[in-house]
Structures are given as structure tokens and as C-alpha cells.
Short mmCIF file of C-alpha atoms and ligand atoms in Angstrom, two decimals:
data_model
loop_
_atom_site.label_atom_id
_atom_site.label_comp_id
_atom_site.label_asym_id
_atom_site.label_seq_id
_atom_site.Cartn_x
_atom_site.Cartn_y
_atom_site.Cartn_z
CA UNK A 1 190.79 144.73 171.28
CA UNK A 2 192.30 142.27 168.73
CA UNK A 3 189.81 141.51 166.04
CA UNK A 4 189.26 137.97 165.12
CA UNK A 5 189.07 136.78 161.84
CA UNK A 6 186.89 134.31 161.34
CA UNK A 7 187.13 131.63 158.79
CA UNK A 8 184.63 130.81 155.91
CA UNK A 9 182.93 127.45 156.04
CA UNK A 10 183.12 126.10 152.41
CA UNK A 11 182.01 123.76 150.96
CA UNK A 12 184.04 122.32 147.75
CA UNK A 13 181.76 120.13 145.89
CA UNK A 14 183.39 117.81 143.03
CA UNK A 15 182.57 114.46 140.97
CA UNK A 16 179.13 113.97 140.08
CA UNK A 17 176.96 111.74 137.92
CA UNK A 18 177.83 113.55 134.44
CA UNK A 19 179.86 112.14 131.65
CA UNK A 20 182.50 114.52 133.13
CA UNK A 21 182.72 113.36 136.93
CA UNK A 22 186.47 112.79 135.93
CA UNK A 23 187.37 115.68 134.94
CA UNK A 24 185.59 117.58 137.98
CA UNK A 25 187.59 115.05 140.38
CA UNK A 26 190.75 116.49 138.41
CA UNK A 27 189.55 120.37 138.91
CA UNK A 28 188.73 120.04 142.48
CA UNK A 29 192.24 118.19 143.17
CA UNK A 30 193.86 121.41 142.09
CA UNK A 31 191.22 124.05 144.42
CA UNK A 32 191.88 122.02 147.19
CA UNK A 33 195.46 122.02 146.79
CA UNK A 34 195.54 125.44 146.22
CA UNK A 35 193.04 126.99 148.41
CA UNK A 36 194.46 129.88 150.78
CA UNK A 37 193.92 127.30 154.12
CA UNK A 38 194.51 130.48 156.49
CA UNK A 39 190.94 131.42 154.92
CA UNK A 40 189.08 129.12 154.40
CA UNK A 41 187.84 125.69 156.60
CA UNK A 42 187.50 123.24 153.46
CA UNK A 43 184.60 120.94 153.15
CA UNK A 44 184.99 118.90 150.17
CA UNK A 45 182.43 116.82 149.21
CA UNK A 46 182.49 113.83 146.50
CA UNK A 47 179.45 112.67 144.38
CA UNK A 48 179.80 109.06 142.93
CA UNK A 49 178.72 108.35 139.70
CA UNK A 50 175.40 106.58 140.81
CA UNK A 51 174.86 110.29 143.04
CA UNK A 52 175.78 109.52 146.56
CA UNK A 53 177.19 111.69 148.88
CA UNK A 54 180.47 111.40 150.41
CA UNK A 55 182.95 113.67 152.73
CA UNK A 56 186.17 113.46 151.55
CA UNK A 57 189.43 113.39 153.42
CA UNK A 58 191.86 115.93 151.88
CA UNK A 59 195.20 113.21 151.02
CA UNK A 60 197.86 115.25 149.80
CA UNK A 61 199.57 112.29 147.65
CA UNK A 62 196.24 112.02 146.34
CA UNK A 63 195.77 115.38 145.25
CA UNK A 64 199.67 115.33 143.44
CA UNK A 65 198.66 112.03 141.73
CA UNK A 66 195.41 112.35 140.58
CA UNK A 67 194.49 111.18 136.92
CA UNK A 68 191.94 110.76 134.52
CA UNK A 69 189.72 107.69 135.49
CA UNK A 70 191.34 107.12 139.01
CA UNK A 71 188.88 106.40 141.96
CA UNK A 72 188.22 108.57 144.82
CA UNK A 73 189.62 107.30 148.32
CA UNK A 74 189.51 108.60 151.88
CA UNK A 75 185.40 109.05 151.74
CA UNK A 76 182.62 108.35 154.09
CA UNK A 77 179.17 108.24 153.21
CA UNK A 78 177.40 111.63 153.84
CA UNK A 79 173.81 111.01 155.39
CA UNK A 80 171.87 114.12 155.01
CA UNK A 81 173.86 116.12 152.51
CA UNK A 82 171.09 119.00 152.64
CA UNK A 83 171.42 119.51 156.44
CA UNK A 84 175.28 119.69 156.11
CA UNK A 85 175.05 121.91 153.18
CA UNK A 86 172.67 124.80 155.39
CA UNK A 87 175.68 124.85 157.77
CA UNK A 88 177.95 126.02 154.91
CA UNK A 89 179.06 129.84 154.37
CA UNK A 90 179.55 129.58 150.96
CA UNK A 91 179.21 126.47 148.50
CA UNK A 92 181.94 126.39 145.52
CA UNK A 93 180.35 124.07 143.12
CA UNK A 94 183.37 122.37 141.10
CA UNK A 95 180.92 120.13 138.60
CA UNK A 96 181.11 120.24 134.98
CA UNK A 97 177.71 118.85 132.84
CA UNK A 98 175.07 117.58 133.70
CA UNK A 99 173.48 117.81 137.60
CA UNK A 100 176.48 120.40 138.51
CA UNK A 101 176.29 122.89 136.03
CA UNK A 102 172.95 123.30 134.46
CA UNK A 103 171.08 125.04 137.15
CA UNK A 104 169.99 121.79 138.73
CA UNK A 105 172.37 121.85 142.17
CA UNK A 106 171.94 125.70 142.03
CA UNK A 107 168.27 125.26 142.28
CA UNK A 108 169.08 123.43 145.57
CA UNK A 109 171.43 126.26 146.30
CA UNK A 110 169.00 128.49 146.21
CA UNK A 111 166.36 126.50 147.76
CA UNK A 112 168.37 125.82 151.36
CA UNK A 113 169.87 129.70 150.74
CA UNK A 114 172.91 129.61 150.89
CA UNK A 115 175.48 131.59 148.98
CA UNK A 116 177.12 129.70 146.45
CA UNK A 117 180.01 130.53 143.46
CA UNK A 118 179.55 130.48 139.63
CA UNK A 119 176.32 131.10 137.48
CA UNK A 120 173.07 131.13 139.12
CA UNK A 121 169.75 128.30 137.88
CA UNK A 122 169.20 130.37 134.79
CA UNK A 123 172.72 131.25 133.31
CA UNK A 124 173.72 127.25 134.02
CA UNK A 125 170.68 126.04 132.43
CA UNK A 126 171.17 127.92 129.56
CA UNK A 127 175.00 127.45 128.86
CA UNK A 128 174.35 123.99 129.36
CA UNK A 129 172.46 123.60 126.40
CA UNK A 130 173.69 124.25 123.32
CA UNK A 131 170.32 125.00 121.48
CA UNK A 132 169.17 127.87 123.86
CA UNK A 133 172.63 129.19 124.40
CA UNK A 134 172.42 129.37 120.27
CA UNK A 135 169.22 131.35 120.35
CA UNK A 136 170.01 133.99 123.19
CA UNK A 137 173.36 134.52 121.25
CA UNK A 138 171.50 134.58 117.93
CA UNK A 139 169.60 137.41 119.67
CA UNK A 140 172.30 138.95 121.22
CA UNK A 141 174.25 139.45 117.39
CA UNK A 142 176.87 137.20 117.86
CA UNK A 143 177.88 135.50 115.19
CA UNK A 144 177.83 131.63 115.39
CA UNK A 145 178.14 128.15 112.84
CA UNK A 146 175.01 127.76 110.68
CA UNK A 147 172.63 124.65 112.29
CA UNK A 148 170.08 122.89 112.23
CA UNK A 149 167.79 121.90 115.39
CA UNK A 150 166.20 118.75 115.89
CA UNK A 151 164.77 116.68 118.90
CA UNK A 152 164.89 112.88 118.51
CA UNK A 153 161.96 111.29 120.63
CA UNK A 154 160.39 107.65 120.25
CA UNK A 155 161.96 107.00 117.51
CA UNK A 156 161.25 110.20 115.40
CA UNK A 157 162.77 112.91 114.50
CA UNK A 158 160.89 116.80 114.60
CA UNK A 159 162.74 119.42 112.66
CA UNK A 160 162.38 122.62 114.99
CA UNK A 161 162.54 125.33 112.63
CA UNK A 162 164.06 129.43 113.26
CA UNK A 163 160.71 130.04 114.38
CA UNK A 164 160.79 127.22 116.82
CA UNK A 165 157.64 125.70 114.90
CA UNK A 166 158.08 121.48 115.41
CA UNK A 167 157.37 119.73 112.56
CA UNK A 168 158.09 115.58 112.69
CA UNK A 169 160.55 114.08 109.70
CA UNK A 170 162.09 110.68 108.44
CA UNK A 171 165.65 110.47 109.13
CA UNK A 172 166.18 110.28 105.17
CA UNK A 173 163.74 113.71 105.09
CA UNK A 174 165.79 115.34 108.21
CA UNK A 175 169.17 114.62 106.51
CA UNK A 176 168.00 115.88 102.94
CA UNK A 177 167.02 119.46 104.97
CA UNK A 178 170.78 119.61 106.65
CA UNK A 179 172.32 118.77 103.79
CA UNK A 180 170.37 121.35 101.64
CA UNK A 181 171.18 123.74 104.24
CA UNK A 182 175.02 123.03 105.87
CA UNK A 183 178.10 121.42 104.10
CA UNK A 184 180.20 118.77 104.65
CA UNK A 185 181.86 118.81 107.10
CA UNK A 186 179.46 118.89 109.80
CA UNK A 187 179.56 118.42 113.76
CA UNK A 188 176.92 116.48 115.38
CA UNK A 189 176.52 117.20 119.39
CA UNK A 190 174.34 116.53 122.06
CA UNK A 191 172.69 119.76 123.00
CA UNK A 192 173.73 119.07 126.34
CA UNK A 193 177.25 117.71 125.54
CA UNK A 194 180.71 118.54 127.57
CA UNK A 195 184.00 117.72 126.96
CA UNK A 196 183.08 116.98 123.31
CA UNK A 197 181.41 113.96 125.27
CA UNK A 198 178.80 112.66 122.01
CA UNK A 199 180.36 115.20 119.60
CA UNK A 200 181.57 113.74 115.72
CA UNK A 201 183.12 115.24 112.97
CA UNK A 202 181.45 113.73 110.00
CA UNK A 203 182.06 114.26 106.10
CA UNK A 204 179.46 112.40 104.15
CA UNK A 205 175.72 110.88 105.00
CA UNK A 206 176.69 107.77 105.94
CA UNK A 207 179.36 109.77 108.93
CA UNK A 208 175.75 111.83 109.50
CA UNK A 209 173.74 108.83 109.98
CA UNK A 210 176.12 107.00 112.28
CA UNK A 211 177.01 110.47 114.06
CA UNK A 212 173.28 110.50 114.77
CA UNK A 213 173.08 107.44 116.54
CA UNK A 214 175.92 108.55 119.00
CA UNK A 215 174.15 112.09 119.83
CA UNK A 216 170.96 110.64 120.29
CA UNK A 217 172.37 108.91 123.32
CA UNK A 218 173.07 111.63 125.46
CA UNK A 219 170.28 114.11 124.30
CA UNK A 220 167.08 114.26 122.59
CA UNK A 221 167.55 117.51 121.41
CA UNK A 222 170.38 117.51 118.85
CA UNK A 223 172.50 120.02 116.76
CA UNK A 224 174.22 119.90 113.16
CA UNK A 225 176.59 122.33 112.96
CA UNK A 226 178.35 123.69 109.98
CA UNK A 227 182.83 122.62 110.37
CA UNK A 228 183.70 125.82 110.68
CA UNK A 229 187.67 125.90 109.41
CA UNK A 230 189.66 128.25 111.91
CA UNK A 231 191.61 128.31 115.10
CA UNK A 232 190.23 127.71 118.25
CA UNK A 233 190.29 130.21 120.64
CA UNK A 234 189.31 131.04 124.31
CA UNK A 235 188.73 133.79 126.78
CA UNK A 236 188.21 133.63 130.44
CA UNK A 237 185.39 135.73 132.10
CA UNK A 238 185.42 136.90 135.94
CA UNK A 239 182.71 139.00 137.80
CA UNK A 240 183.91 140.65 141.05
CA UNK A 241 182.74 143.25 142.99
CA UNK A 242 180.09 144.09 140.13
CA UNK A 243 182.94 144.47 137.74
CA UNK A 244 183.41 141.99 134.50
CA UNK A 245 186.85 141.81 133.64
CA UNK A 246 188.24 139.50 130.38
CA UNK A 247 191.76 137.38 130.53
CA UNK A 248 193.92 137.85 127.15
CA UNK A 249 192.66 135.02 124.99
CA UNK A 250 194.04 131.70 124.74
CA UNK A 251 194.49 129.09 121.50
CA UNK A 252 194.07 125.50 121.64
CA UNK A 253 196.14 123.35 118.88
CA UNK A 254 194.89 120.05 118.79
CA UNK A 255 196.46 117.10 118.29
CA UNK A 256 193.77 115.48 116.61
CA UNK A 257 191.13 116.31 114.08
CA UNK A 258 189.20 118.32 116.19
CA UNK A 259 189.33 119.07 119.94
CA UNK A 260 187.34 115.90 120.88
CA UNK A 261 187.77 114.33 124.32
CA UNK A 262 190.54 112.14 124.28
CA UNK A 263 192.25 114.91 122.34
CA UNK A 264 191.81 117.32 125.85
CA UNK A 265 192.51 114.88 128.49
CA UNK A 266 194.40 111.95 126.55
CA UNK A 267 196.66 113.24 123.99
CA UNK A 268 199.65 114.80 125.43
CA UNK A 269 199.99 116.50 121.63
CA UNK A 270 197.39 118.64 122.69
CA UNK A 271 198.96 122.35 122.68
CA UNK A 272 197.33 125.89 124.43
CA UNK A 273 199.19 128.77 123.50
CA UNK A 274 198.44 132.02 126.23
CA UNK A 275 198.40 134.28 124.79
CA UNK A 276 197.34 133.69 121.24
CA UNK A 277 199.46 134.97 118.29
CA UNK A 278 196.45 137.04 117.26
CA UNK A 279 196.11 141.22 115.98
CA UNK A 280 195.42 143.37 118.72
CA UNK A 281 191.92 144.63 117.36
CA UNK A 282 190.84 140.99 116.48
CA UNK A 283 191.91 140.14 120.46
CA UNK A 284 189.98 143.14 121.95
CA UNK A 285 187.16 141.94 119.69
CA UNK A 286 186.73 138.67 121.33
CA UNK A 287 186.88 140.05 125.04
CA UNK A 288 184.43 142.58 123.92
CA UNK A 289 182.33 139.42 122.52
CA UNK A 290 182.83 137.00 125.66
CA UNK A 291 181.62 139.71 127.66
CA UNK A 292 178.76 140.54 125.45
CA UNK A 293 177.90 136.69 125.92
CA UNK A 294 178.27 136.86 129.14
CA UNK A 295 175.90 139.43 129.66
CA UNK A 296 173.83 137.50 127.56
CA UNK A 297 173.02 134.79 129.45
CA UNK A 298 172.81 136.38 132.94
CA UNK A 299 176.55 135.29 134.00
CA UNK A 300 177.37 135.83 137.30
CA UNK A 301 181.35 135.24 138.99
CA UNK A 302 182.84 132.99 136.15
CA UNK A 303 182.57 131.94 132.50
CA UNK A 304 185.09 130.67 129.63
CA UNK A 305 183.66 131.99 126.29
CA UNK A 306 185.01 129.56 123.25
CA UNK A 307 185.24 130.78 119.71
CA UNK A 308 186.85 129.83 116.13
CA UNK A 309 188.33 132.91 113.57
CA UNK A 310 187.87 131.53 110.45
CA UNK A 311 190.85 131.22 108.49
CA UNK A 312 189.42 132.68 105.02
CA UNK A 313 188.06 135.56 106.44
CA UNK A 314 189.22 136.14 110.02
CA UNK A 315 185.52 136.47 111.44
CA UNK A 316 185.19 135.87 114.53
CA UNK A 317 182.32 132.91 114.97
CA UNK A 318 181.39 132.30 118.80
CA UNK A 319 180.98 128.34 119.94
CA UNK A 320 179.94 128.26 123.33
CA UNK A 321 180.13 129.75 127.12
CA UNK A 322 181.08 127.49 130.22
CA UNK A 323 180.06 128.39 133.03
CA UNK A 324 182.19 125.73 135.26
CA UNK A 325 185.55 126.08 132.79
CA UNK A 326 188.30 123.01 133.95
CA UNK A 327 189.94 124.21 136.48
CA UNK A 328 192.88 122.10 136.94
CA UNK A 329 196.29 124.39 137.43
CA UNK A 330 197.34 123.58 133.51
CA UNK A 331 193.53 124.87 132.58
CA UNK A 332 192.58 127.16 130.20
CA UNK A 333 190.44 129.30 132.58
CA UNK A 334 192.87 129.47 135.43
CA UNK A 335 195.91 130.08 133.43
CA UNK A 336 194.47 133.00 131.22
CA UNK A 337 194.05 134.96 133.92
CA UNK A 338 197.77 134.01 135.19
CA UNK A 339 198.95 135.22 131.95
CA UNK A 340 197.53 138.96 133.05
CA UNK A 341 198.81 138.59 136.72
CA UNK A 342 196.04 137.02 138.63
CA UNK A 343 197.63 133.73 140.26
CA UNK A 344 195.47 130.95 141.18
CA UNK A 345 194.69 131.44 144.68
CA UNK A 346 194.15 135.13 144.29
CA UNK A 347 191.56 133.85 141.54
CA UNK A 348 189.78 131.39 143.79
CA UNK A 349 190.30 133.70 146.25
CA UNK A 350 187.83 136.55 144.08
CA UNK A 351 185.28 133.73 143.15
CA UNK A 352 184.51 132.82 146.73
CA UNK A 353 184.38 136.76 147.90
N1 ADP B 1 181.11 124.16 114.14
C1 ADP B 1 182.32 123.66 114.41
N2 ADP B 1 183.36 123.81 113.54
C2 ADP B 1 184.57 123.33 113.82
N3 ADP B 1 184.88 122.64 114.93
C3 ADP B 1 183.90 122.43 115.84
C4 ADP B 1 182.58 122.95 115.63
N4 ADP B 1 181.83 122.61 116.69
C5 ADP B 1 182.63 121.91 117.52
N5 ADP B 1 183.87 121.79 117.00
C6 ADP B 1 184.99 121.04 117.62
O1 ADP B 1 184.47 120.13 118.57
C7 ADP B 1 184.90 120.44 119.90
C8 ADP B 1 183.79 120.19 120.89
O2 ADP B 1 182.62 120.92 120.56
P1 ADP B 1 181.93 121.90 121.58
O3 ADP B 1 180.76 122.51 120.91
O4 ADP B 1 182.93 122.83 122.14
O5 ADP B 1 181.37 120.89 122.68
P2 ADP B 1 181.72 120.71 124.24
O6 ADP B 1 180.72 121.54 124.96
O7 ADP B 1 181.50 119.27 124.48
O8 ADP B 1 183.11 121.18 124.48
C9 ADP B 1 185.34 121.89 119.80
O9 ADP B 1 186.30 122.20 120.78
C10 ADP B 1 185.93 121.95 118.38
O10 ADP B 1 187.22 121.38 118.31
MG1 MG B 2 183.88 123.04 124.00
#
């Protein structure tokens, strides 16, 4: 008897109410499009900005065309998302931020069982915010920017100290302890930020104080970071069959003063080099690192682990772990793994397993 193969119901979930719906739109363009259709019946699913629902229609010319900032088209309003969810085989999450990939849709996941890719509620929640991922790596020995911790709530500011003990400041008092403890320059970011969304560079107080105002929009909690001075660097983590295996590492060059977010999605100047120019031993380093942070938060299928090597000294200082990377074809993550002769649909292919 012939055996029939039976194809996966899955369900590609993309847009979403963070500051980076575009840039999921722009990674789920490229799954669909490159998706092994003999495999897989393809449910994509679009979440507006205000959190509806939607089916989507898969329009080829669409897909080709897509750019930053373009609406969605070809949707119809999806009733009872949960019901259509529980008929899924497998849900691939494509959501970057905030509702997508900090353990929030996950929970749901969970909740309604069914099988889902990436990081499960406790890796997302923690990669997704910058102060806890600091303290798990902080415990795991990795070595990461000096900061300072603060939460910004009614109007005041509490210091939270290494001991996590709260204690509330003046803006003029919080800015005298980060400047007596970090130089200029500094980076200011959301705890919760993506795609530098929130993130400044600043050089003196009056930068700070400004820089401040823009954080506290997105986040309460909110880090200082000491400007580390290196090259950017990147390696791609994937979990299959039990097994973690690291990509060669990647550089970003960019155009701009630092990698902020219309330097990744607007300015064409913007350079990745795969793989990096860098020793041998420094390179096995980092993998050995990524995977360490990995580990380190509970990763499960995929991560992208960022770091800097400072020029000076050539350490290698960790930044943070993603656990939905971009995925558009001209993507760090994807392309990494190119580089060691994994193409993209075999890659998809392994996450969904
Ligand atoms: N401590 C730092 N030193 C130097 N550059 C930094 C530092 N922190 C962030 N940056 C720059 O800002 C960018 C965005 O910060 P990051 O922490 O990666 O936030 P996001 O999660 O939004 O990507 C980084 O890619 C890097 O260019
Ligand atoms: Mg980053």
C-alpha cells in the first residue's frame, strides 16, 4: 500500500500591535514565499495594529513588493481566532516585540495546546526585556555594558540597585548616580525596546535628560548603558532534534552613528558582512557564548545572540538574545546559517519539525 503523506496545517502568524508590526509583515512575506508548499497547507494570519484578526490571502506580487510601512491587502476579518488556532498542527509565530515575542501569544499557545515554533512563555519573556535578560546573563558570566536600572512610574524615578533593593530619586539625583557610575557616551533604551525602537545615543546631561523622556514612553523600566566602542557582531542559534548548533558570526557596519532603526530598515548604507573578518578563537568564542546564552534563558528552536568586541581590548561584551530574529531573505538570522550551507527552506523547514 502507498503511504500518504499528509500535510501539516500551519499556521503563519505575522503583524501585530508592537512598534515592529512592519518589520514582522516584511519577515512573514519572505516564509510565505519560501515555504516548501508540497509540505505544508499555509495559514497566514495578519494582526492589525489596533489587534484584530485577519486571514490573509497569499498575493504573490504582494509578497515580491512588500516594503517598510506598506498596508496589508487581501484580508478578511477572522471571528474566533482561538477556535481556528486549535485546528492548527503547528503555529509559526513570525512577531517581533511586544504581544508576539514576550511570552504573551505563547501563553495562549500553550493554553489551547498546540505546538508552536520559537521560545516558549519564559525564554520570550525574558529576552524581551532587557533588564532580566541582563541579570540571568550577569549570572550566567557573560560579560555585558556597565548599567544602571531604573523604573519611571507617576512621575518618579526608583533607582533599583544590584541587589534589586528600590529606592525612589529626583531625576537630578538619578542622573548624578549614572553619571558617577557610566561615561559619556551612554545608550538609553526601553527595557522592552526592538529595533532600537526608543533607543538614543547621548553624550552629555542635557542628551540624558531628553533621552529620558523618549524611553520613558515605551517602558517604565529603563536602562543606561555604558557606549561600548567596538564592532557589532551577530550569531544565529538553532535547536533541532535536541541538538544546538551556532551559524559563523555575522558583522553589521552601520551607516549611521549607531545601529538605530532607520539605520536597519531605511539606510541602504547599512552593510552585514557573513562572515565577519574576525580570529578564529575570538569567532569560536562567541558561538560558545551565544550558546551559553541560549542555555541561559531556556531557548528552545531559534535565537540570534548580538554582541560588540571592543576595539581596545578585543573582549567580547554580549548585548542581547532575540528570540524572533528578522527573518526577511537579506536577514541576519537566515543568511548566517546560508553562509554554513543551510538554505532557507531547509531552515524553516528544521524550525517547524
Ligand atoms: N552599550 C552599547 N554600546 C554601543 N552601542 C550600543 C549599546 N547598546 C546599544 N547600542 C547600539 O544600539 C542598537 C540598538 O540597541 P539594542 O540594545 O540592540 O536594542 P534593540 O533590542 O532595540 O535592537 C545596537 O544595535 C547598537 O548599535
Ligand atoms: Mg539589537
Amino acid at each position: 500500500m502507498k503511504r500518504r503523506f499528509i500535510m501539516k496545517k500551519l499556521a503563519v502568524i505575522f503583524g501585530g500591535k508592537s512598534t515592529e508590526h512592519d518589520v514582522s509583515v516584511i519577515s512573514a512575506m519572505s516564509i510565505l514565499k519560501n515555504l516548501n508548499k508540497r509540505k505544508y497547507e499555509i495559514y497566514p494570519i495578519y494582526i492589525n495594529k489596533s489587534g484584530e484578526w485577519f486571514k490573509y490571502t497569499i498575493d504573490e506580487k504582494e509578497i515580491e513588493n512588500i516594503k517598510i510601512g506598506n498596508e496589508i491587502s487581501n484580508t478578511e476579518k477572522l471571528e474566533n481566532p482561538i477556535e481556528y488556532l486549535k485546528k492548527m498542527d503547528k503555529i509559526f509565530p513570525v512577531l517581533h516585540g511586544l504581544y508576539g515575542e514576550d511570552g504573551t501569544i505563547q501563553g495562549l499557545f500553550e493554553l489551547i495546546k498546540v505546538p508552536y515554533v520559537g521560545c516558549k512563555v519564559l525564554a520570550s519573556s525574558v529576552a524581551m526585556d532587557k533588564a532580566y535578560t541582563k541579570i540571568i546573563f550577569e549570572r550566567a558570566g557573560l560579560e555585558q555594558a556597565k548599567y544602571i536600572y531604573f523604573k519611571y512610574q507617576n512621575g518618579k524615578y526608583n533607582y533599583i540597585d544590584a541587589k534589586l533593593n528600590e529606592t525612589q530619586k529626583t531625576q537630578e539625583e538619578l542622573i548624578k548616580i549614572i553619571e558617577e557610575n557610566i561615561k559619556y557616551p551612554m545608550f538609553v533604551k526601553p527595557s522592552n525596546s526592538g529595533s532600537s525602537v526608543g533607543v538614543s545615543k547621548v553624550k552629555n546631561e542635557n542628551e540624558l535628560k531628553q533621552a529620558l523622556e523618549i524611553a520613558q514612553k515605551y517602558d517604565e523600566k529603563i536602562l543606561v548603558e555604558q557606549g561600548i566602542n567596538g564592532r557589532e557582531v551577530e550569531c544565529a542559534v538553532l535547536e533541532h532534534n535536541g541538538k544546538i548548533q551556532t551559524s559563523c558570526i555575522g558583522e553589521v557596519k552601520s551607516a549611521e552613528d549607531f545601529y538605530s532603526f532607520s539605520s536597519k530598515y531605511k539606510n541602504e548604507n547599512s552593510k552585514t558582512q557573513i562572515p565577519a573578518t574576525i580570529d578564529k578563537a575570538i569567532s569560536e568564542e562567541i558561538q560558545q557564548q551565544a550558546k551559553k546564552a541560549f542555555k541561559a534563558i531556556d531557548g528552545r528552536n531559534l535565537a540570534r545572540v548580538d554582541f560588540f568586541i571592543e576595539d581596545k581590548t578585543n573582549k567580547i561584551i554580549i548585548n542581547e538574545i532575540n528570540t524572533m530574529p528578522g527573518f526577511t531573505s537579506i536577514s541576519m538570522y537566515p543568511k548566517l546559517f546560508e553562509q554554513v550551507g543551510i538554505s532557507y527552506t531547509e531552515l524553516l523547514d528544521r524550525l517547524i519539525d
